[in-house]
Coordinates of C-alpha atoms and ligand atoms in Angstrom, one line a residue:
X27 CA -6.4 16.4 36.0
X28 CA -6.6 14.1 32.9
X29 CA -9.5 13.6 31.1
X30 CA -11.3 10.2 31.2
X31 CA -12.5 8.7 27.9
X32 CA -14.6 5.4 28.3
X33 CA -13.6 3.1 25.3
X34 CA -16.0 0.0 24.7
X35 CA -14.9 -2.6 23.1
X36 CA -11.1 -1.2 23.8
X37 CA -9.2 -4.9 23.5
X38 CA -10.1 -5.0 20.3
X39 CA -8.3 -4.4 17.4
X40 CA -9.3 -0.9 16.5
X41 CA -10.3 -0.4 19.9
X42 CA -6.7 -1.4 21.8
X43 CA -5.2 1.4 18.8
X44 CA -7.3 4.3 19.6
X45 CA -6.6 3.7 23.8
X46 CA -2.5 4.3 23.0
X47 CA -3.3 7.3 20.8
X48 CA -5.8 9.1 23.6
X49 CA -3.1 7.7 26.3
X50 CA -0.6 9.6 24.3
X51 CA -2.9 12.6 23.8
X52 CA -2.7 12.9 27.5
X53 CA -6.3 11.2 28.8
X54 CA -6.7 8.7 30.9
X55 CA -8.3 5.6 29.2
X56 CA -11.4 2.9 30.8
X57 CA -12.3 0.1 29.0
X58 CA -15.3 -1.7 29.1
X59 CA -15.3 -5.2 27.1
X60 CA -16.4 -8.7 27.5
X61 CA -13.0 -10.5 25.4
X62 CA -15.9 -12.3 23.5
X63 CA -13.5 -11.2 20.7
X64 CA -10.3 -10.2 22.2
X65 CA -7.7 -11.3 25.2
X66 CA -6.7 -9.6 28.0
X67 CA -3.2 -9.6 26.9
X68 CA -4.3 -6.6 24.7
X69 CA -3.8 -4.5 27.9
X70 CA -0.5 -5.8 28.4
X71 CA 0.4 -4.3 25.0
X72 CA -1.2 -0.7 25.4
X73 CA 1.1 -0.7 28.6
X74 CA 4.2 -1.9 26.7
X75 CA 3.5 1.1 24.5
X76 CA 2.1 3.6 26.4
X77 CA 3.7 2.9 29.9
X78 CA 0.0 2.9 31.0
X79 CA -2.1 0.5 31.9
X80 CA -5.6 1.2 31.5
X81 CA -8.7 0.0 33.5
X82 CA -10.0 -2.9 32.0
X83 CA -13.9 -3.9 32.8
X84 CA -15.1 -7.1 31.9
X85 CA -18.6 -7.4 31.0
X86 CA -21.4 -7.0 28.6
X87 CA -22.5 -3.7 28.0
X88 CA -25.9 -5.4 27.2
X89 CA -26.3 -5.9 30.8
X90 CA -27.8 -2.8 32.2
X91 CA -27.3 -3.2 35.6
X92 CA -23.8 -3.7 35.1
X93 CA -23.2 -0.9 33.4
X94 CA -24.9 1.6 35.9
X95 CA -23.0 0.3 38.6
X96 CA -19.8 0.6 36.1
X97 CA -20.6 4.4 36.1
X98 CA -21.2 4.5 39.6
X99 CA -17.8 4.1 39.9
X100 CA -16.6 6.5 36.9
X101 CA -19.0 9.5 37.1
X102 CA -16.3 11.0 35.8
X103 CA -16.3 9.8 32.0
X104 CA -16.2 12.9 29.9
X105 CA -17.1 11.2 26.7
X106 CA -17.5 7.5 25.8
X107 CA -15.7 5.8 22.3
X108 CA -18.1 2.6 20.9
X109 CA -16.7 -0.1 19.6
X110 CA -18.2 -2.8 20.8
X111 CA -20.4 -4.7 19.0
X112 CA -19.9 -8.4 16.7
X113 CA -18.0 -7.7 13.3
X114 CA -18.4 -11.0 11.4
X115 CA -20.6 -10.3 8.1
X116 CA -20.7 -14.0 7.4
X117 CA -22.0 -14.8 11.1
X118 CA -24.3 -12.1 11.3
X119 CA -26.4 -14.1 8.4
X120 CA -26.4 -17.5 10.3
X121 CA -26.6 -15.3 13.8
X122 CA -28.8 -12.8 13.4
X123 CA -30.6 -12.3 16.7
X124 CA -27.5 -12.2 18.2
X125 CA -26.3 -9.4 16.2
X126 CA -28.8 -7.5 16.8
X127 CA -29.0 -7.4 20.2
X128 CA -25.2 -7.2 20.7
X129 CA -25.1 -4.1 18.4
X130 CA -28.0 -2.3 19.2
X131 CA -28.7 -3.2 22.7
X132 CA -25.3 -2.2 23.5
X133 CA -25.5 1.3 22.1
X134 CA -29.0 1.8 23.2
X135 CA -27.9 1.5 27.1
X136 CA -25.5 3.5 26.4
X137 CA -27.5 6.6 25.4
X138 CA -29.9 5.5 28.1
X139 CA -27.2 6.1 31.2
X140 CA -25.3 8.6 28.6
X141 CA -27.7 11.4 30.6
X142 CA -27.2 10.3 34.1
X143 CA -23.6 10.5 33.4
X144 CA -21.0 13.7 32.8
X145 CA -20.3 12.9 29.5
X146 CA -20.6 15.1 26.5
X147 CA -21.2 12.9 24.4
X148 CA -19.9 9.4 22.1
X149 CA -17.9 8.5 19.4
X150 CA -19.3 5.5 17.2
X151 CA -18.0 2.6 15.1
X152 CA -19.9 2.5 11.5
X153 CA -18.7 1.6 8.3
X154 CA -18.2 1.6 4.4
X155 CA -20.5 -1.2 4.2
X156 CA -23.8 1.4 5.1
X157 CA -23.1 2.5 1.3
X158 CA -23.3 -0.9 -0.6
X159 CA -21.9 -1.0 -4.3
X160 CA -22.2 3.3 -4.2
X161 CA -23.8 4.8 -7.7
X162 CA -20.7 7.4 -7.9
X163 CA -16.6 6.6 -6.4
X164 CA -15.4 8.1 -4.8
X165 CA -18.2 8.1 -1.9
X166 CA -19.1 10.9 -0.2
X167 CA -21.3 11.1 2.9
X168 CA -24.3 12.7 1.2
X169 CA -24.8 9.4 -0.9
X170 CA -27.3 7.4 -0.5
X171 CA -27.5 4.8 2.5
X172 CA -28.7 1.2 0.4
X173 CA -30.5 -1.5 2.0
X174 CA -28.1 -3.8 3.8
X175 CA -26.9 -7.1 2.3
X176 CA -26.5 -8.5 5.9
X177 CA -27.9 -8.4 9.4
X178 CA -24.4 -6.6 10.3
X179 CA -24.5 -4.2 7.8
X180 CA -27.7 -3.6 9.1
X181 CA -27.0 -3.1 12.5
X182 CA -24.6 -0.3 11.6
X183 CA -27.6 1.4 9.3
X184 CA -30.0 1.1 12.6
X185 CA -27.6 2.2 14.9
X186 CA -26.4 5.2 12.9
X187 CA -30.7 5.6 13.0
X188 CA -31.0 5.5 16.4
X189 CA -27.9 8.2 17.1
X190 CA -30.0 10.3 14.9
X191 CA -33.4 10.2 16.8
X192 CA -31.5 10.1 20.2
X193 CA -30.3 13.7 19.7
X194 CA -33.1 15.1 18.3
X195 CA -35.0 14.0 21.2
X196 CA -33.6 17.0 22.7
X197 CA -30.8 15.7 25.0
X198 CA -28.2 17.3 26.0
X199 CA -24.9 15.3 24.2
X200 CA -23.4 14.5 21.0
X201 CA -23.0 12.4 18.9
X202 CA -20.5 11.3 16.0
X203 CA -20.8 8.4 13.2
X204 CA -17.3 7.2 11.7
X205 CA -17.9 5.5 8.9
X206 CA -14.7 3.2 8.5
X207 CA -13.4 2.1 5.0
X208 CA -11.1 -1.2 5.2
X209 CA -8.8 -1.0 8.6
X210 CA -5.3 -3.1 8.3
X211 CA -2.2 -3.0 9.6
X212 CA -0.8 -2.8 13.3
X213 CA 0.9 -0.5 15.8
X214 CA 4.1 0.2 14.2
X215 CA 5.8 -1.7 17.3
X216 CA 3.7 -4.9 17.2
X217 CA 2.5 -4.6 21.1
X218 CA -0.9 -4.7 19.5
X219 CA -2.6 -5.7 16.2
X220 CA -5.5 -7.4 14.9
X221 CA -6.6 -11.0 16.5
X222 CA -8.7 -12.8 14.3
X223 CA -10.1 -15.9 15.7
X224 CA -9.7 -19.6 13.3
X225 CA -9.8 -18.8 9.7
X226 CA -10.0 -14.8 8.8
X227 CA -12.3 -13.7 6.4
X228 CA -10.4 -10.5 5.7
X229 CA -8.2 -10.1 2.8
X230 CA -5.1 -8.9 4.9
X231 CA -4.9 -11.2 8.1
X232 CA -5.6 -14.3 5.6
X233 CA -2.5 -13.3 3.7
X234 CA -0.2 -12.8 6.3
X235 CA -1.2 -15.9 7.4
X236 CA -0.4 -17.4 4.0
X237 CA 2.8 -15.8 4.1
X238 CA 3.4 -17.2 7.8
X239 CA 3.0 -20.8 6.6
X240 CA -0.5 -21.3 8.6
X241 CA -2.5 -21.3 5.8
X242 CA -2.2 -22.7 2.2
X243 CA -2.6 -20.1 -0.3
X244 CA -4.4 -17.0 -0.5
X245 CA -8.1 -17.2 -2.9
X246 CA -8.7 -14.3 -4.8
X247 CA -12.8 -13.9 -5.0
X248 CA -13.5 -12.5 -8.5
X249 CA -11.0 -11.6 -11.1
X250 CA -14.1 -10.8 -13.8
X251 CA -15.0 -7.1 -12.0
X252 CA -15.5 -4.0 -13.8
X253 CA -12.3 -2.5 -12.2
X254 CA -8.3 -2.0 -14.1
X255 CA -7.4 -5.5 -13.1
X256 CA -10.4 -7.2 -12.6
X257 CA -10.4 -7.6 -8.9
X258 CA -12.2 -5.6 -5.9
X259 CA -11.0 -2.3 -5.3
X260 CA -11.4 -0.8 -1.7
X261 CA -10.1 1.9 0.5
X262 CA -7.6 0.3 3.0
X263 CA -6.5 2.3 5.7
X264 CA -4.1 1.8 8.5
X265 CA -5.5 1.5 11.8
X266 CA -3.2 3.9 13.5
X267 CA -4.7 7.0 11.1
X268 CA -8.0 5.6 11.8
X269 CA -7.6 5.7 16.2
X270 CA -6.0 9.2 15.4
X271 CA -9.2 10.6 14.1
X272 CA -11.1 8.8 16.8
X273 CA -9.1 11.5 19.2
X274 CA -9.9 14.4 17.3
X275 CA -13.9 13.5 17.2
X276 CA -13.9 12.9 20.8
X277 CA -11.8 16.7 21.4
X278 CA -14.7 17.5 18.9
X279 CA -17.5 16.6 21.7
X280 CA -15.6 17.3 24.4
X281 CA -15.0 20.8 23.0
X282 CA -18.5 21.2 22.3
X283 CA -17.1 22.6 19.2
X284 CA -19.4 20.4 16.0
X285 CA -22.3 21.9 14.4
X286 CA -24.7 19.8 14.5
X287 CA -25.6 17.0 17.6
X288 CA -25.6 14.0 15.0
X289 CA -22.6 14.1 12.6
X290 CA -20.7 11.3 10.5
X291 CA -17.7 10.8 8.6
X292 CA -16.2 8.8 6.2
X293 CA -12.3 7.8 7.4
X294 CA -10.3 6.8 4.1
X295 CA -7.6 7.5 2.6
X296 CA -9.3 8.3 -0.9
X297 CA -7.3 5.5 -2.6
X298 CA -8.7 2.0 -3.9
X299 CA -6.3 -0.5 -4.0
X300 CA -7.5 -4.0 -5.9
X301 CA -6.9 -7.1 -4.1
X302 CA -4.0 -7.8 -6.3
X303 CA -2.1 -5.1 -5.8
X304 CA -2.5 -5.9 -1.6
X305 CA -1.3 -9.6 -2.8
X306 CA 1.6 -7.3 -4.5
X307 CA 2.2 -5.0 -2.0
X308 CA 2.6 -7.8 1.0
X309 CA 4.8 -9.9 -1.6
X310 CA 7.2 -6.7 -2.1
X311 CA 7.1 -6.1 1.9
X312 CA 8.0 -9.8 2.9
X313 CA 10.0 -10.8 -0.3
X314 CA 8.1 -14.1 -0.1
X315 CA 6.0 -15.0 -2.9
X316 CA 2.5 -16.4 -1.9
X317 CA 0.6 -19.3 -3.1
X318 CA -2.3 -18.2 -5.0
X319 CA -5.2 -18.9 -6.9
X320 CA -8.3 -17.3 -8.5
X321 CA -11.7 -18.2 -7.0
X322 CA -15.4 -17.4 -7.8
X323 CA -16.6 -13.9 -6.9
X324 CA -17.5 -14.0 -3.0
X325 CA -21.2 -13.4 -2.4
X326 CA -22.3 -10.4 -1.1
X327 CA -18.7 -8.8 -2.2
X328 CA -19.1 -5.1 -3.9
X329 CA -17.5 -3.9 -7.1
X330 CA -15.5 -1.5 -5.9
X331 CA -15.7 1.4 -2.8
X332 CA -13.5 4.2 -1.9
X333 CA -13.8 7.1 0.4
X334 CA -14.4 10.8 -0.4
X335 CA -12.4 12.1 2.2
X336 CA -12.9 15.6 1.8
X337 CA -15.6 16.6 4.7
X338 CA -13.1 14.2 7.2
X339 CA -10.1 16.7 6.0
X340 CA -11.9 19.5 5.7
X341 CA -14.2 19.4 9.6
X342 CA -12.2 17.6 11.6
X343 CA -8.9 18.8 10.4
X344 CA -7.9 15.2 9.7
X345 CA -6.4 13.4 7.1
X346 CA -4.5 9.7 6.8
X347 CA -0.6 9.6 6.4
X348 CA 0.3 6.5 6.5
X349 CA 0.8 4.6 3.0
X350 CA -0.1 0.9 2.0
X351 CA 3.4 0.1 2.3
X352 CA 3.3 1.0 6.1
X353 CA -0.1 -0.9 6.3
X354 CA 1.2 -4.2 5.1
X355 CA 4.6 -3.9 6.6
X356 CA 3.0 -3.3 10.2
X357 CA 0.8 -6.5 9.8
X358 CA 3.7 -8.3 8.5
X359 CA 5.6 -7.5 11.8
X360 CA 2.7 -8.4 13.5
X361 CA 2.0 -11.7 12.1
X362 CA 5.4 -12.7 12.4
X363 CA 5.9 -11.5 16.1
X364 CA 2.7 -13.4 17.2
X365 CA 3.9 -16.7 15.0
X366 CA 7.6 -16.0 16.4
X367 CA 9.0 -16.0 13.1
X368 CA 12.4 -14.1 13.0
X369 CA 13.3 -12.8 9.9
Ligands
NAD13 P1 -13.0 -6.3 17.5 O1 -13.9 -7.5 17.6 O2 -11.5 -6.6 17.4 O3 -13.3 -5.4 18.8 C1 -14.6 -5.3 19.4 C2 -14.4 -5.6 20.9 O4 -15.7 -5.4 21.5 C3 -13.9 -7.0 21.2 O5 -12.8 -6.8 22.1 C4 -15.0 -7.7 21.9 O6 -14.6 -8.6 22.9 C5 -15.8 -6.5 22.4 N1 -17.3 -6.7 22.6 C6 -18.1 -7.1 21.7 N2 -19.4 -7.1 22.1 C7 -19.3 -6.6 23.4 C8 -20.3 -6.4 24.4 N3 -21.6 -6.6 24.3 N4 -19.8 -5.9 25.6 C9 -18.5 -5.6 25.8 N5 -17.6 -5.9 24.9 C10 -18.0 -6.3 23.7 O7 -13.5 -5.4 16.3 P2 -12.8 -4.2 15.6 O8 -12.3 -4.6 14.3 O9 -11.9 -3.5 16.6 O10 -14.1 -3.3 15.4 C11 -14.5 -2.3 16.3 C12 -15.8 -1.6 15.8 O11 -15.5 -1.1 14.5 C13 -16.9 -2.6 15.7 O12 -18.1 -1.9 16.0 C14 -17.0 -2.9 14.2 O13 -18.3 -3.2 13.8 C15 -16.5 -1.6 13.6 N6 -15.9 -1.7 12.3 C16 -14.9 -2.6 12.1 C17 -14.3 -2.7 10.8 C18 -13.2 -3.6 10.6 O14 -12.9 -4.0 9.4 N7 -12.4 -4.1 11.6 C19 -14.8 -1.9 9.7 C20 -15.9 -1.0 10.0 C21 -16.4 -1.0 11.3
WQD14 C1 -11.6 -7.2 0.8 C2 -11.5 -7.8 -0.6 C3 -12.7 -9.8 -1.0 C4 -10.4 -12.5 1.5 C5 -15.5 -6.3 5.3 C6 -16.9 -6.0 5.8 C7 -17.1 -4.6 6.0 C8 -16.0 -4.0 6.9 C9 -14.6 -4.4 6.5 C10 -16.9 -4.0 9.1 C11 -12.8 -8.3 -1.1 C12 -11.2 -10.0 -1.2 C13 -10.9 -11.4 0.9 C14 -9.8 -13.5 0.7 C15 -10.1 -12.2 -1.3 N1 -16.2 -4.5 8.3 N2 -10.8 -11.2 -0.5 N3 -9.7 -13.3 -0.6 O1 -15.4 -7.4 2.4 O2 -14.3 -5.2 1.9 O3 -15.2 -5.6 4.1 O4 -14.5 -5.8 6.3 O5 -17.7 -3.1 9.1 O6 -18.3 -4.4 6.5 O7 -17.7 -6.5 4.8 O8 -13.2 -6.7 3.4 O9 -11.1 -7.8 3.9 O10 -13.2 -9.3 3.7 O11 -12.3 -8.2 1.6 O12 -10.0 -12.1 -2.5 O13 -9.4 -14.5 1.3 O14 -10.6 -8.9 -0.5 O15 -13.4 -10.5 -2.0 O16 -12.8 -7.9 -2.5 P1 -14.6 -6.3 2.9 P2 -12.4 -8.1 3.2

């Protein structure tokens, strides 16, 4: 009998990814989210792929009740993937309650009903931003964690926290931190992809946009930085490597096989790419040249940040393949089958 993983947050972007790759590893895939940031479409895509359609729950796992009963009826989850939780840095500042009880009342039921359950143990969704501007590139996971430069950022520190105490508490499951670099790109068949809602704030959606005609020209914040071409340098790295190694953390728990009940991981590639040569890169891809321009540095924006990949490659036997030229020609495809653009 298949294995069933309970994926939060799984019509996301990130989220809707890892459900084909454990569909194709053989498990059978429940999803719990609310579409506060996604459509239900998104499952018509996994099955497009897949030729599965997964269960699809809609609710907030910030209701408790809710989520008891939702177990009720799965007592047979055998380890739960997080991703739910708000993502916007820039709303997080203006929305700050809400981001916190979003993010850490979500993952706090969980570990709450995690015990009444069969799981083993969860998977969760952190990030590159726990390290600010880093003292040494590339990052590894020993450096130090700096004090957050937004409610978001925060909630990923606190929540990486409270994974920590939960299992030292002496309970019986596991628990795994990925710490995600920049994700871009889309499923190499464009079923599924990134859906940003009104104007993006990430680099790679805003310029596929530009490129589809929806938006103007692309801004680059900063060209003044300490880095070879003056712009921000950052790890991107495409989101089909990154739901890969969410299967192999999850066989990690279920096997029973990591060393320690609290673990984390940086997923990179080990590569920075500035924001220029992403601007290049999508131009060589499409063969359309984009309007741009050179703003002001973006508050809150770091120097530069790029993974030390090693202890991913090394523990969990994982390592990205896919190069920026896949990552920008996926999102490309993407953008242009959502827009209906032909060529
Ligand atoms: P996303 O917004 O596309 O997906 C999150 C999903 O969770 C959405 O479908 C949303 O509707 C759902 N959701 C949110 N709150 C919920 C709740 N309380 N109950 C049920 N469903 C809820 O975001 P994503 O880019 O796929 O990110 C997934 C995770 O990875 C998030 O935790 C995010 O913070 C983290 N992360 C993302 C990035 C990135 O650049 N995309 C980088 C680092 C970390
Ligand atoms: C990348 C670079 C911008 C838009 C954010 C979150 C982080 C994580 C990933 C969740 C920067 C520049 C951008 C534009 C630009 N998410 N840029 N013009 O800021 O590295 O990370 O998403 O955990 O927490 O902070 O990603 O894609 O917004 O920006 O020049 O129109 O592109 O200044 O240097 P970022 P991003």
């Amino acid at each position: 009998m298949k294995q069933k993983i309970l994926v939060t947050g799984g019509a996301g972007y990130i989220g809707s990814h890892t459900a084909v790759e454990l569909i194709e590893r053989g498990y059978e895939v429940v999803i719990i989210d609310d579409l506060s940031n996604s459509e239900e479409r998104v499952i018509d895509g996994i099955e497009a792929i897949t030729g599965t359609r997964p269960d699809l729950a809609v609710f907030d796992i910030c209701d408790e009740a809710k989520l008891e009963l939702f177990f009720q009826g799965h007592p047979d989850v055998a380890a739960i993937i997080h991703f739910a939780a708000s993502k916007a840095v820039g709303e997080s500042v203006s929305k700050p309650l809400h981001y916190y009880r979003n993010n850490i009342v979500s993952l706090v039921n969980l570990l709450e009903v995690l015990p009444t359950t069969q799981a083993k143990g969860l998977v969760f969704s952190s990030s590159c931003t726990i390290y600010g501007q880093p003292d040494v590139l590339p990052v590894t996971e020993h450096a130090p964690v700096k004090k957050a430069l937004s409610p978001y950022g925060n909630t990923k520190q606190i929540c990486e926290e409270i994974l920590q105490d939960a299992v030292t508490s002496g309970v019986d499951y596991r628990t795994i931190a990925l710490r995600y670099f920049n994700p871009i790109g889309a499923h190499p068949s464009a079923e599924i992809g990134e859906l940003p809602r009104g104007v993006p704030n990430n680099l790679v959606p805003f310029i596929t946009q530009t490129g589809a005609g929806i938006r103007e020209k692309i801004s680059i914040f900063g060209d003044d930085y300490d880095t070879p071409d003056g712009t921000c340098v950052r790890d991107y790295i495409h989101v089909v490597d990154l739901a890969k190694a969410h299967v192999i953390a999850t066989e990690r728990i279920l096997s029973g096989k990591s060393s320690e009940k609290y673990e984390y991981f940086n997923l990179g590639t080990g590569k920075g790419s500035s924001v220029k040569e992403i601007v290049e890169a999508f131009e060589k891809v499409s063969g359309k040249e984009l309007n741009k321009t050179y703003a002001p540095r973006r508050p809150g924006d770091v120097e530069a940040v790029y993974a030390d990949t090693s202890y991913a490659n090394d523990e969990l036997g994982w390592k990205s393949e896919l190069e920026l030229g896949d990552m920008i020609a996926s999102a490309w495809k993407w953008e242009k089958k959502i827009r209906g653009i032909d060529s």
